[in-house]
mmCIF file of C-alpha atoms in Angstrom:
data_model
loop_
_atom_site.group_PDB
_atom_site.id
_atom_site.type_symbol
_atom_site.label_atom_id
_atom_site.label_comp_id
_atom_site.label_asym_id
_atom_site.label_seq_id
_atom_site.Cartn_x
_atom_site.Cartn_y
_atom_site.Cartn_z
ATOM 1 C CA MET A 1 -8.659 -9.356 -5.874
ATOM 2 C CA ASP A 2 -5.646 -10.671 -7.777
ATOM 3 C CA VAL A 3 -2.329 -10.579 -6.456
ATOM 4 C CA LEU A 4 1.183 -11.736 -8.281
ATOM 5 C CA PHE A 5 4.477 -11.859 -7.169
ATOM 6 C CA HIS A 6 7.666 -12.289 -9.000
ATOM 7 C CA LYS A 7 11.595 -11.725 -8.289
ATOM 8 C CA ASP A 8 14.172 -9.995 -10.465
ATOM 9 C CA GLU A 9 17.428 -8.023 -10.253
ATOM 10 C CA LEU A 10 15.785 -4.941 -8.726
ATOM 11 C CA GLY A 11 13.963 -7.179 -5.955
ATOM 12 C CA TYR A 12 10.704 -8.799 -4.958
ATOM 13 C CA HIS A 13 7.566 -7.310 -6.582
ATOM 14 C CA GLN A 14 3.982 -7.484 -5.526
ATOM 15 C CA ARG A 15 1.086 -6.778 -7.530
ATOM 16 C CA ILE A 16 -2.291 -6.330 -6.247
ATOM 17 C CA THR A 17 -5.697 -5.499 -8.443
ATOM 18 C CA GLU A 18 -8.836 -4.978 -6.880
ATOM 19 C CA ILE A 19 -12.238 -3.368 -8.179
ATOM 20 C CA ILE A 20 -13.859 -0.836 -5.733
ATOM 21 C CA HIS A 21 -17.279 0.231 -6.543
ATOM 22 C CA ALA A 22 -16.604 3.815 -5.823
ATOM 23 C CA ASP A 23 -15.769 6.908 -8.095
ATOM 24 C CA TYR A 24 -12.162 7.087 -8.655
ATOM 25 C CA ASP A 25 -11.974 10.719 -7.572
ATOM 26 C CA HIS A 26 -13.690 9.710 -4.086
ATOM 27 C CA VAL A 27 -10.946 6.645 -3.839
ATOM 28 C CA TYR A 28 -8.145 8.796 -4.781
ATOM 29 C CA ARG A 29 -8.849 11.201 -1.917
ATOM 30 C CA TYR A 30 -8.398 8.339 0.610
ATOM 31 C CA LEU A 31 -5.064 7.529 -1.153
ATOM 32 C CA ALA A 32 -3.327 10.958 -1.755
ATOM 33 C CA THR A 33 -4.748 13.520 0.714
ATOM 34 C CA LYS A 34 -4.964 13.861 4.625
ATOM 35 C CA GLN A 35 -7.861 11.282 4.351
ATOM 36 C CA ILE A 36 -5.094 8.612 4.141
ATOM 37 C CA SER A 37 -5.130 8.466 7.951
ATOM 38 C CA ASP A 38 -8.608 7.240 7.840
ATOM 39 C CA TRP A 39 -7.847 3.941 6.724
ATOM 40 C CA PHE A 40 -3.904 3.810 8.047
ATOM 41 C CA PRO A 41 -3.904 5.733 10.964
ATOM 42 C CA GLN A 42 -0.125 5.481 11.000
ATOM 43 C CA LEU A 43 0.440 7.269 7.997
ATOM 44 C CA SER A 44 -0.101 11.173 7.183
ATOM 45 C CA PHE A 45 1.134 13.541 4.685
ATOM 46 C CA GLN A 46 3.100 16.365 6.315
ATOM 47 C CA GLN A 47 5.228 19.402 5.126
ATOM 48 C CA ILE A 48 8.576 19.133 6.207
ATOM 49 C CA ASP A 49 11.015 21.623 5.345
ATOM 50 C CA ASP A 50 8.533 23.240 2.389
ATOM 51 C CA VAL A 51 8.461 19.258 0.843
ATOM 52 C CA GLU A 52 5.405 17.043 1.410
ATOM 53 C CA MET A 53 6.438 13.434 2.662
ATOM 54 C CA LEU A 54 4.728 10.735 3.687
ATOM 55 C CA VAL A 55 5.062 10.120 7.319
ATOM 56 C CA PHE A 56 4.892 6.811 8.915
ATOM 57 C CA ASP A 57 4.400 6.940 12.983
ATOM 58 C CA MET A 58 3.897 3.919 14.747
ATOM 59 C CA GLY A 59 4.029 5.980 17.771
ATOM 60 C CA GLU A 60 5.216 3.793 21.080
ATOM 61 C CA ASP A 61 7.908 5.935 21.429
ATOM 62 C CA GLU A 62 9.186 4.855 17.979
ATOM 63 C CA PRO A 63 10.707 7.613 15.673
ATOM 64 C CA ALA A 64 8.450 8.738 12.790
ATOM 65 C CA ILE A 65 9.763 7.707 9.252
ATOM 66 C CA GLN A 66 9.744 9.997 6.456
ATOM 67 C CA PHE A 67 9.289 8.602 3.040
ATOM 68 C CA ASP A 68 9.712 10.500 -0.450
ATOM 69 C CA ILE A 69 6.552 11.043 -2.630
ATOM 70 C CA LEU A 70 8.130 10.167 -5.958
ATOM 71 C CA ASP A 71 4.739 11.061 -8.002
ATOM 72 C CA ASN A 72 1.525 12.303 -7.447
ATOM 73 C CA GLN A 73 -0.681 12.222 -10.583
ATOM 74 C CA MET A 74 -4.069 13.679 -9.346
ATOM 75 C CA ASN A 75 -6.885 11.505 -9.399
ATOM 76 C CA GLN A 76 -4.659 8.679 -11.072
ATOM 77 C CA GLU A 77 -1.672 7.593 -9.281
ATOM 78 C CA ILE A 78 0.619 8.033 -6.342
ATOM 79 C CA LYS A 79 3.905 6.678 -6.049
ATOM 80 C CA PHE A 80 6.074 6.864 -2.816
ATOM 81 C CA GLN A 81 9.354 5.260 -0.965
ATOM 82 C CA TRP A 82 8.567 2.497 1.429
ATOM 83 C CA GLY A 83 11.657 1.687 3.512
ATOM 84 C CA GLU A 84 13.949 0.489 0.925
ATOM 85 C CA GLY A 85 11.394 -0.276 -1.465
ATOM 86 C CA VAL A 86 8.723 1.769 -3.293
ATOM 87 C CA VAL A 87 4.739 1.373 -3.625
ATOM 88 C CA ARG A 88 2.706 2.705 -6.269
ATOM 89 C CA LEU A 89 -0.968 3.040 -6.356
ATOM 90 C CA VAL A 90 -2.631 3.693 -9.515
ATOM 91 C CA LEU A 91 -6.499 4.319 -10.258
ATOM 92 C CA GLU A 92 -8.356 3.588 -13.408
ATOM 93 C CA PRO A 93 -12.199 4.273 -13.506
ATOM 94 C CA THR A 94 -14.254 1.308 -14.814
ATOM 95 C CA GLU A 95 -18.123 0.379 -15.521
ATOM 96 C CA ASN A 96 -18.419 -0.743 -12.027
ATOM 97 C CA GLY A 97 -16.315 1.978 -9.993
ATOM 98 C CA THR A 98 -12.401 2.119 -9.746
ATOM 99 C CA LEU A 99 -9.836 -0.337 -10.536
ATOM 100 C CA LEU A 100 -7.042 -0.113 -7.843
ATOM 101 C CA THR A 101 -3.463 -1.398 -8.769
ATOM 102 C CA LEU A 102 -0.918 -1.657 -6.010
ATOM 103 C CA GLU A 103 2.713 -2.366 -6.909
ATOM 104 C CA GLU A 104 5.379 -2.691 -4.511
ATOM 105 C CA ARG A 105 8.880 -3.423 -4.746
ATOM 106 C CA MET A 106 11.038 -4.375 -1.768
ATOM 107 C CA PRO A 107 15.067 -5.103 -2.407
ATOM 108 C CA VAL A 108 16.566 -8.619 -2.082
ATOM 109 C CA SER A 109 18.672 -7.257 0.451
ATOM 110 C CA GLN A 110 15.925 -7.137 2.985
ATOM 111 C CA ARG A 111 14.992 -9.974 5.023
ATOM 112 C CA LEU A 112 12.616 -12.316 3.279
ATOM 113 C CA GLU A 113 10.342 -12.341 6.351
ATOM 114 C CA GLN A 114 10.102 -8.551 6.680
ATOM 115 C CA THR A 115 9.270 -8.392 2.840
ATOM 116 C CA ALA A 116 6.253 -10.918 3.303
ATOM 117 C CA ASN A 117 5.166 -8.910 6.239
ATOM 118 C CA ASP A 118 5.358 -5.597 4.269
ATOM 119 C CA PHE A 119 3.392 -7.373 1.388
ATOM 120 C CA VAL A 120 0.914 -8.893 3.535
ATOM 121 C CA GLY A 121 0.199 -5.409 5.172
ATOM 122 C CA TRP A 122 -0.470 -3.677 1.928
ATOM 123 C CA TYR A 123 -2.705 -6.382 0.841
ATOM 124 C CA PHE A 124 -4.775 -5.981 3.987
ATOM 125 C CA GLN A 125 -4.568 -2.106 3.383
ATOM 126 C CA VAL A 126 -5.815 -2.615 -0.238
ATOM 127 C CA LEU A 127 -9.058 -4.452 1.729
ATOM 128 C CA ASN A 128 -9.019 -1.344 3.928
ATOM 129 C CA ILE A 129 -9.053 1.251 1.092
ATOM 130 C CA ARG A 130 -11.894 -0.690 -0.788
ATOM 131 C CA THR A 131 -13.814 -0.987 2.360
ATOM 132 C CA ILE A 132 -13.645 2.631 3.509
ATOM 133 C CA SER A 133 -14.260 3.852 -0.103
ATOM 134 C CA GLU A 134 -17.492 1.627 -0.439
ATOM 135 C CA THR A 135 -18.699 2.083 2.981
ATOM 136 C CA GLY A 136 -17.183 5.156 4.872
ATOM 137 C CA GLU A 137 -15.888 2.911 7.393
ATOM 138 C CA PRO A 138 -12.233 1.153 7.721
ATOM 139 C CA ALA A 139 -12.176 -2.635 7.935
ATOM 140 C CA PRO A 140 -10.835 -4.428 11.301
ATOM 141 C CA LEU A 141 -7.749 -6.209 10.912
ATOM 142 C CA ASP A 142 -7.767 -10.014 11.827
ATOM 143 C CA MET A 143 -4.452 -10.846 13.027
ATOM 144 C CA VAL A 144 -5.127 -14.579 12.813
ATOM 145 C CA ASP A 145 -5.844 -13.932 9.029
ATOM 146 C CA PHE A 146 -2.812 -11.465 8.718
ATOM 147 C CA MET A 147 -0.086 -14.183 10.256
ATOM 148 C CA ALA A 148 -1.976 -16.877 8.113
ATOM 149 C CA LEU A 149 -1.416 -15.137 4.934
ATOM 150 C CA GLU A 150 2.012 -13.661 6.032
ATOM 151 C CA ALA A 151 3.340 -17.503 6.557
ATOM 152 C CA GLU A 152 1.774 -18.236 2.868
ATOM 153 C CA THR A 153 3.447 -15.419 1.427
ATOM 154 C CA LEU A 154 6.560 -16.287 2.737
ATOM 155 C CA GLU A 155 6.587 -19.631 1.361
ATOM 156 C CA ILE A 156 5.902 -18.396 -1.980
ATOM 157 C CA LEU A 157 8.663 -15.603 -2.055
ATOM 158 C CA GLU A 158 10.906 -18.592 -1.018
ATOM 159 C CA ASN A 159 10.103 -20.343 -3.915
ATOM 160 C CA LEU A 160 10.429 -17.660 -6.377
#
């Protein structure tokens, strides 16, 4: 997995690329259909006032957050709001399966700790997309690994 970070006037950016050994139509179904909940249980697509939205629901008596879907190109790309930021997932067929590229931008106004948390969360979700696309089962989340990568990511962002 390749991960790059940079900062500009729009915010902090993360770009992750990963080869998934599965057909890109198969991978796309996990990204842009109701199957999104198979690997990211808190996310779902819902019709709200006749508009399809991406809904993030942590449960625990917290209100669900609705995100606008900015672009959804069948079998190629999905782009959506993520808080004050934007997440874009792009698929390209390769000889070995599918190249997944995740691009995330978070505003400089957001606390840097939250940006690091968001970036690491999506890093692990890319691993999860790969695992479920290749095996049919989501990957378990190791919180020790998550916290270690979050601290490393925060340090990288502080030095951009």
